[in-house]
Amino acid sequence: MSQAVPETPGQPAGCFCRRGVWSSGLGHGITPVMELWIVFTVFAALTQTLRFALQKALGSTGLSPGGATFARFLFAAPLATAAAYALYLSSGVSLPMPGAVFFGYVVMGGIAQIIATELTVRLMGMRSFATGIAFTKTEVLQAAVASALILGEMVSLGAALAIAVGFAGLVCLSFPRAAAFEGRPVAFGLAAGALFAVAAICYRGATLSLEPAPFLLRALLALATATVFQSVIMALWLALREPGEMARVLHGWRRTMPVGLTGLLGSLGWFAAFSLQNAAYVRALGQVEVIFTLLFSTLWFREKLGGREVAGLLLVSVSVIFLVLGTG
């Protein structure tokens, strides 16, 4: 079993060795060029960009907001569970025993993510949805606050400045030029951002509660538990409130499965990063997703960038570089 290793002067700054993170996850020491949390965060952001591109290519599935939310978790649950079991068998470590703290974090994070996802889906159907979506980007700032309040993990001054620069870039990229600040879209956007932040913090708390197990096993166990819980909750909700919607989700599995698979890979990247680093840093570095999105839109969908998009892209890029240099 992976054991916590005391920090030593010869190890890179910010490696969080006091939590037993300086490990490959299978008991073998590593000396990476940069911290693993950075690799997993960038992978998650890239995979999530691919998921959005697939969704755009597929077009509308005809599902309700609840059905679309359910589909995301339904196809991820069995795959995450199988991956967690396979890793457990191959790693040869003792299975961590989840306790009340683990399940409390998973339940809280799972419910927060469900509500935030449905709010985001509902925003798509509102007249001022662009404004609402822009306000979901406050998740980056709200995650720093939630991390301090829930887990007691503060961000450094340098990281706070990098987060602020990145948020300025998101403002340039997200807010519509002729914003209509209607009450419901703004409220939904702020609420979704706050709930996504709470979910990120809770998932980090869940992975930390399983220490000193290898980080990847902790991430997969938390992901599998969360997606199974979310699938059950959403199935009960749809059975009571939207009869027939589950059948439509299952009937359209060929269209939604690729989206679900890329969503699962992205979630695994996020959970692995959360198991290694402060969730506020992970979500801040995750802003690299907008860079991938803009590049994908330009190179694949042949969409043109305006001056404001270029300015936002540069600000987000500077923020990401500061975060990598400051915490990597």
Tab-separated table of C-alpha atoms in Angstrom:
chain	number	residue	atom	x	y	z
A	1	MET	CA	0.000	0.000	0.000
A	2	SER	CA	1.211	3.476	-0.806
A	3	GLN	CA	2.466	5.245	2.303
A	4	ALA	CA	2.776	8.949	2.992
A	5	VAL	CA	6.324	10.114	2.423
A	6	PRO	CA	7.746	13.033	4.392
A	7	GLU	CA	8.786	16.063	2.393
A	8	THR	CA	12.498	16.340	1.750
A	9	PRO	CA	14.559	19.206	0.369
A	10	GLY	CA	15.332	17.241	-2.780
A	11	GLN	CA	11.716	16.956	-3.905
A	12	PRO	CA	10.015	19.544	-6.105
A	13	ALA	CA	8.143	22.348	-4.405
A	14	GLY	CA	4.419	21.858	-4.163
A	15	CYS	CA	4.548	18.077	-4.550
A	16	PHE	CA	2.313	17.613	-1.474
A	17	CYS	CA	4.325	14.598	-0.414
A	18	ARG	CA	2.867	14.950	3.090
A	19	ARG	CA	-0.364	13.481	1.663
A	20	GLY	CA	1.419	10.575	-0.003
A	21	VAL	CA	0.903	12.067	-3.436
A	22	TRP	CA	4.474	11.588	-4.623
A	23	SER	CA	3.638	8.143	-5.962
A	24	SER	CA	2.630	6.661	-9.287
A	25	GLY	CA	-0.416	5.223	-7.589
A	26	LEU	CA	0.846	1.646	-7.617
A	27	GLY	CA	3.544	1.926	-5.014
A	28	HIS	CA	6.453	2.948	-7.254
A	29	GLY	CA	8.191	6.280	-6.845
A	30	ILE	CA	8.293	8.611	-9.849
A	31	THR	CA	10.085	11.776	-10.840
A	32	PRO	CA	7.835	13.418	-13.446
A	33	VAL	CA	8.838	16.469	-15.457
A	34	MET	CA	5.761	18.180	-14.071
A	35	GLU	CA	3.219	17.233	-11.457
A	36	LEU	CA	0.709	14.561	-12.351
A	37	TRP	CA	-2.219	16.771	-11.383
A	38	ILE	CA	-1.331	19.092	-14.243
A	39	VAL	CA	-1.283	16.207	-16.717
A	40	PHE	CA	-4.651	14.898	-15.524
A	41	THR	CA	-6.243	18.361	-15.539
A	42	VAL	CA	-5.120	19.102	-19.097
A	43	PHE	CA	-6.298	15.635	-20.176
A	44	ALA	CA	-9.696	16.225	-18.548
A	45	ALA	CA	-10.069	19.618	-20.214
A	46	LEU	CA	-9.101	18.234	-23.620
A	47	THR	CA	-11.467	15.268	-23.309
A	48	GLN	CA	-14.296	17.522	-22.168
A	49	THR	CA	-13.726	19.709	-25.221
A	50	LEU	CA	-14.035	16.621	-27.405
A	51	ARG	CA	-17.294	15.721	-25.637
A	52	PHE	CA	-18.752	19.148	-26.382
A	53	ALA	CA	-17.629	18.843	-30.019
A	54	LEU	CA	-19.367	15.471	-30.303
A	55	GLN	CA	-22.515	16.941	-28.789
A	56	LYS	CA	-22.428	19.781	-31.284
A	57	ALA	CA	-21.915	17.373	-34.173
A	58	LEU	CA	-24.769	15.158	-33.006
A	59	GLY	CA	-27.157	18.068	-32.575
A	60	SER	CA	-30.234	17.865	-30.379
A	61	THR	CA	-31.109	14.454	-28.934
A	62	GLY	CA	-34.681	15.459	-28.173
A	63	LEU	CA	-34.222	14.641	-24.492
A	64	SER	CA	-35.542	16.762	-21.663
A	65	PRO	CA	-33.023	18.506	-19.347
A	66	GLY	CA	-33.531	15.682	-16.839
A	67	GLY	CA	-33.052	13.032	-19.512
A	68	ALA	CA	-29.893	14.656	-20.840
A	69	THR	CA	-28.514	14.838	-17.290
A	70	PHE	CA	-29.425	11.199	-16.627
A	71	ALA	CA	-27.734	10.003	-19.833
A	72	ARG	CA	-24.448	11.559	-18.773
A	73	PHE	CA	-24.327	9.512	-15.550
A	74	LEU	CA	-26.038	6.322	-16.713
A	75	PHE	CA	-23.403	5.298	-19.248
A	76	ALA	CA	-20.510	6.324	-17.002
A	77	ALA	CA	-21.539	4.296	-13.927
A	78	PRO	CA	-20.872	0.708	-15.148
A	79	LEU	CA	-17.671	1.688	-16.954
A	80	ALA	CA	-16.264	3.525	-13.919
A	81	THR	CA	-17.202	0.632	-11.623
A	82	ALA	CA	-15.523	-1.924	-13.893
A	83	ALA	CA	-12.391	0.241	-14.183
A	84	ALA	CA	-12.171	0.654	-10.397
A	85	TYR	CA	-12.503	-3.111	-9.860
A	86	ALA	CA	-9.923	-3.910	-12.541
A	87	LEU	CA	-7.419	-1.473	-11.058
A	88	TYR	CA	-7.996	-2.884	-7.584
A	89	LEU	CA	-7.295	-6.428	-8.810
A	90	SER	CA	-4.181	-5.425	-10.732
A	91	SER	CA	-2.681	-3.159	-8.071
A	92	GLY	CA	-2.494	-5.734	-5.300
A	93	VAL	CA	-3.184	-3.153	-2.578
A	94	SER	CA	-5.661	-3.407	0.274
A	95	LEU	CA	-9.081	-2.065	-0.623
A	96	PRO	CA	-9.744	1.190	1.239
A	97	MET	CA	-12.794	1.074	3.487
A	98	PRO	CA	-15.046	4.034	2.720
A	99	GLY	CA	-16.624	5.590	5.783
A	100	ALA	CA	-19.294	8.137	6.578
A	101	VAL	CA	-17.035	11.006	5.524
A	102	PHE	CA	-16.462	9.481	2.083
A	103	PHE	CA	-20.143	8.810	1.435
A	104	GLY	CA	-21.124	12.198	2.833
A	105	TYR	CA	-18.821	13.978	0.396
A	106	VAL	CA	-19.946	11.792	-2.528
A	107	VAL	CA	-23.646	12.362	-1.819
A	108	MET	CA	-23.205	16.112	-1.379
A	109	GLY	CA	-21.023	16.402	-4.468
A	110	GLY	CA	-23.285	14.148	-6.528
A	111	ILE	CA	-26.422	16.121	-5.729
A	112	ALA	CA	-24.639	19.434	-6.358
A	113	GLN	CA	-23.406	18.191	-9.753
A	114	ILE	CA	-26.854	16.910	-10.766
A	115	ILE	CA	-28.534	20.232	-9.971
A	116	ALA	CA	-25.731	22.251	-11.588
A	117	THR	CA	-25.843	20.124	-14.756
A	118	GLU	CA	-29.617	20.459	-15.087
A	119	LEU	CA	-29.447	24.211	-14.466
A	120	THR	CA	-26.875	24.490	-17.238
A	121	VAL	CA	-29.042	22.439	-19.611
A	122	ARG	CA	-32.063	24.620	-18.782
A	123	LEU	CA	-30.028	27.737	-19.484
A	124	MET	CA	-29.690	26.583	-23.083
A	125	GLY	CA	-33.405	27.054	-23.598
A	126	MET	CA	-33.594	30.592	-22.196
A	127	ARG	CA	-33.626	33.742	-24.286
A	128	SER	CA	-30.619	35.173	-22.426
A	129	PHE	CA	-28.835	31.840	-22.077
A	130	ALA	CA	-25.474	33.316	-23.150
A	131	THR	CA	-25.494	35.633	-20.145
A	132	GLY	CA	-26.445	32.780	-17.854
A	133	ILE	CA	-23.700	30.515	-19.197
A	134	ALA	CA	-21.215	33.341	-18.681
A	135	PHE	CA	-22.113	33.515	-15.006
A	136	THR	CA	-21.416	29.781	-14.586
A	137	LYS	CA	-17.761	30.710	-15.177
A	138	THR	CA	-17.706	32.238	-11.683
A	139	GLU	CA	-17.160	28.625	-10.604
A	140	VAL	CA	-13.414	29.292	-10.739
A	141	LEU	CA	-13.648	32.030	-8.100
A	142	GLN	CA	-16.298	30.224	-6.062
A	143	ALA	CA	-14.170	27.069	-5.945
A	144	ALA	CA	-11.379	28.972	-4.182
A	145	VAL	CA	-13.846	30.195	-1.547
A	146	ALA	CA	-15.508	26.787	-1.151
A	147	SER	CA	-12.127	25.061	-0.844
A	148	ALA	CA	-11.181	27.323	2.053
A	149	LEU	CA	-14.567	26.940	3.800
A	150	ILE	CA	-15.121	23.195	3.340
A	151	LEU	CA	-11.613	21.707	3.350
A	152	GLY	CA	-9.603	24.565	4.867
A	153	GLU	CA	-7.306	24.646	1.821
A	154	MET	CA	-6.194	28.165	0.983
A	155	VAL	CA	-4.673	29.298	-2.299
A	156	SER	CA	-1.416	31.218	-2.430
A	157	LEU	CA	-1.292	34.906	-3.377
A	158	GLY	CA	0.337	34.084	-6.705
A	159	ALA	CA	-2.318	31.490	-7.495
A	160	ALA	CA	-5.067	33.953	-6.534
A	161	LEU	CA	-3.646	36.495	-8.987
A	162	ALA	CA	-3.435	33.844	-11.706
A	163	ILE	CA	-7.060	32.869	-11.035
A	164	ALA	CA	-8.098	36.530	-11.276
A	165	VAL	CA	-6.283	36.949	-14.609
A	166	GLY	CA	-7.901	33.786	-15.922
A	167	PHE	CA	-11.334	34.947	-14.808
A	168	ALA	CA	-10.805	38.231	-16.660
A	169	GLY	CA	-10.076	36.154	-19.754
A	170	LEU	CA	-13.252	34.143	-19.219
A	171	VAL	CA	-15.234	37.376	-18.972
A	172	CYS	CA	-13.870	38.449	-22.358
A	173	LEU	CA	-14.717	35.073	-23.869
A	174	SER	CA	-18.061	34.382	-22.247
A	175	PHE	CA	-20.107	37.527	-21.815
A	176	PRO	CA	-22.252	38.377	-24.845
A	177	ARG	CA	-21.634	41.720	-26.500
A	178	ALA	CA	-25.219	42.852	-25.944
A	179	ALA	CA	-25.862	41.187	-22.610
A	180	ALA	CA	-29.456	41.114	-21.403
A	181	PHE	CA	-29.146	40.725	-17.643
A	182	GLU	CA	-32.453	39.041	-16.954
A	183	GLY	CA	-33.013	37.697	-13.466
A	184	ARG	CA	-33.482	33.985	-14.061
A	185	PRO	CA	-30.511	33.345	-16.389
A	186	VAL	CA	-28.159	35.258	-14.094
A	187	ALA	CA	-29.483	33.461	-11.002
A	188	PHE	CA	-29.287	30.066	-12.727
A	189	GLY	CA	-25.757	30.798	-13.936
A	190	LEU	CA	-24.484	31.878	-10.522
A	191	ALA	CA	-26.182	28.907	-8.838
A	192	ALA	CA	-24.736	26.444	-11.364
A	193	GLY	CA	-21.244	27.899	-10.897
A	194	ALA	CA	-21.531	27.637	-7.110
A	195	LEU	CA	-22.812	24.067	-7.262
A	196	PHE	CA	-20.101	22.950	-9.688
A	197	ALA	CA	-17.564	24.445	-7.265
A	198	VAL	CA	-19.117	22.599	-4.306
A	199	ALA	CA	-19.099	19.343	-6.300
A	200	ALA	CA	-15.394	19.751	-7.089
A	201	ILE	CA	-14.518	20.385	-3.439
A	202	CYS	CA	-16.625	17.455	-2.224
A	203	TYR	CA	-15.067	15.076	-4.737
A	204	ARG	CA	-11.613	16.120	-3.561
A	205	GLY	CA	-12.718	15.534	0.035
A	206	ALA	CA	-13.987	12.075	-0.909
A	207	THR	CA	-10.697	11.077	-2.538
A	208	LEU	CA	-8.659	12.383	0.407
A	209	SER	CA	-10.781	10.371	2.862
A	210	LEU	CA	-9.500	7.155	1.235
A	211	GLU	CA	-5.804	7.870	1.875
A	212	PRO	CA	-3.248	6.317	1.939
A	213	ALA	CA	-4.584	4.220	-0.960
A	214	PRO	CA	-3.018	4.956	-4.399
A	215	PHE	CA	-4.424	8.161	-5.899
A	216	LEU	CA	-5.804	6.588	-9.086
A	217	LEU	CA	-7.663	3.899	-7.158
A	218	ARG	CA	-9.096	6.587	-4.853
A	219	ALA	CA	-10.206	8.614	-7.867
A	220	LEU	CA	-11.888	5.662	-9.580
A	221	LEU	CA	-13.667	4.536	-6.406
A	222	ALA	CA	-15.016	8.031	-5.833
A	223	LEU	CA	-16.042	8.392	-9.486
A	224	ALA	CA	-17.764	4.996	-9.579
A	225	THR	CA	-19.631	5.654	-6.334
A	226	ALA	CA	-20.713	9.112	-7.459
A	227	THR	CA	-21.971	8.014	-10.882
A	228	VAL	CA	-23.860	5.004	-9.484
A	229	PHE	CA	-25.499	7.239	-6.866
A	230	GLN	CA	-26.361	9.875	-9.468
A	231	SER	CA	-27.811	7.280	-11.854
A	232	VAL	CA	-30.080	5.877	-9.136
A	233	ILE	CA	-31.239	9.323	-7.987
A	234	MET	CA	-31.945	10.495	-11.540
A	235	ALA	CA	-33.745	7.234	-12.416
A	236	LEU	CA	-36.072	7.659	-9.430
A	237	TRP	CA	-36.649	11.323	-10.300
A	238	LEU	CA	-37.489	10.576	-13.930
A	239	ALA	CA	-39.774	7.666	-12.997
A	240	LEU	CA	-41.772	9.973	-10.731
A	241	ARG	CA	-41.703	13.231	-12.696
A	242	GLU	CA	-41.060	12.335	-16.353
A	243	PRO	CA	-42.509	8.903	-17.185
A	244	GLY	CA	-41.166	7.591	-20.466
A	245	GLU	CA	-38.009	9.729	-20.449
A	246	MET	CA	-35.785	6.840	-19.321
A	247	ALA	CA	-37.006	4.791	-22.279
A	248	ARG	CA	-36.033	7.636	-24.640
A	249	VAL	CA	-32.550	7.797	-23.069
A	250	LEU	CA	-32.032	4.056	-23.522
A	251	HIS	CA	-33.474	4.084	-27.033
A	252	GLY	CA	-30.979	6.725	-28.131
A	253	TRP	CA	-27.928	5.021	-26.629
A	254	ARG	CA	-26.078	4.830	-29.959
A	255	ARG	CA	-26.053	8.617	-30.219
A	256	THR	CA	-25.271	9.343	-26.587
A	257	MET	CA	-22.757	6.564	-25.822
A	258	PRO	CA	-19.744	8.341	-27.459
A	259	VAL	CA	-20.607	11.467	-25.522
A	260	GLY	CA	-20.929	9.415	-22.352
A	261	LEU	CA	-17.570	7.691	-22.919
A	262	THR	CA	-15.683	10.947	-23.453
A	263	GLY	CA	-17.522	12.381	-20.453
A	264	LEU	CA	-16.333	9.446	-18.353
A	265	LEU	CA	-12.712	9.921	-19.421
A	266	GLY	CA	-12.962	13.611	-18.628
A	267	SER	CA	-14.461	12.883	-15.207
A	268	LEU	CA	-11.661	10.416	-14.480
A	269	GLY	CA	-9.135	13.128	-15.278
A	270	TRP	CA	-10.868	15.598	-12.956
A	271	PHE	CA	-11.180	13.076	-10.108
A	272	ALA	CA	-7.530	12.033	-10.431
A	273	ALA	CA	-6.459	15.687	-10.361
A	274	PHE	CA	-8.698	16.349	-7.333
A	275	SER	CA	-7.025	13.463	-5.498
A	276	LEU	CA	-3.651	15.152	-5.977
A	277	GLN	CA	-4.213	18.894	-5.694
A	278	ASN	CA	-6.364	21.669	-4.217
A	279	ALA	CA	-9.600	21.709	-6.226
A	280	ALA	CA	-9.352	25.486	-6.673
A	281	TYR	CA	-6.051	25.047	-8.541
A	282	VAL	CA	-7.491	22.194	-10.610
A	283	ARG	CA	-10.552	24.167	-11.695
A	284	ALA	CA	-8.410	27.229	-12.404
A	285	LEU	CA	-5.980	25.275	-14.591
A	286	GLY	CA	-9.023	23.622	-16.163
A	287	GLN	CA	-9.667	26.956	-17.872
A	288	VAL	CA	-7.291	25.636	-20.535
A	289	GLU	CA	-10.470	24.011	-21.831
A	290	VAL	CA	-11.526	27.326	-23.398
A	291	ILE	CA	-8.227	27.428	-25.319
A	292	PHE	CA	-8.876	23.946	-26.678
A	293	THR	CA	-12.478	24.898	-27.492
A	294	LEU	CA	-11.473	27.989	-29.447
A	295	LEU	CA	-8.745	26.126	-31.310
A	296	PHE	CA	-11.158	23.315	-32.107
A	297	SER	CA	-13.811	25.783	-33.276
A	298	THR	CA	-11.307	27.577	-35.484
A	299	LEU	CA	-9.540	24.561	-36.983
A	300	TRP	CA	-12.432	22.081	-37.174
A	301	PHE	CA	-15.637	24.095	-37.428
A	302	ARG	CA	-13.914	26.967	-39.322
A	303	GLU	CA	-15.326	29.617	-36.976
A	304	LYS	CA	-13.535	32.990	-36.883
A	305	LEU	CA	-12.233	34.666	-33.713
A	306	GLY	CA	-12.864	38.338	-32.948
A	307	GLY	CA	-10.592	40.749	-31.105
A	308	ARG	CA	-12.278	40.137	-27.775
A	309	GLU	CA	-11.902	36.366	-28.143
A	310	VAL	CA	-8.187	36.784	-28.896
A	311	ALA	CA	-7.746	39.015	-25.819
A	312	GLY	CA	-9.555	36.490	-23.634
A	313	LEU	CA	-7.484	33.669	-25.065
A	314	LEU	CA	-4.261	35.495	-24.206
A	315	LEU	CA	-5.411	36.243	-20.629
A	316	VAL	CA	-6.414	32.645	-20.003
A	317	SER	CA	-3.108	31.453	-21.469
A	318	VAL	CA	-1.149	33.765	-19.143
A	319	SER	CA	-3.190	32.508	-16.179
A	320	VAL	CA	-2.504	28.866	-17.065
A	321	ILE	CA	1.232	29.515	-17.467
A	322	PHE	CA	1.389	31.263	-14.079
A	323	LEU	CA	-0.426	28.403	-12.394
A	324	VAL	CA	1.821	25.737	-13.942
A	325	LEU	CA	5.009	27.621	-13.073
A	326	GLY	CA	3.765	28.486	-9.588
A	327	THR	CA	2.471	25.074	-8.504
A	328	GLY	CA	4.094	22.575	-10.889
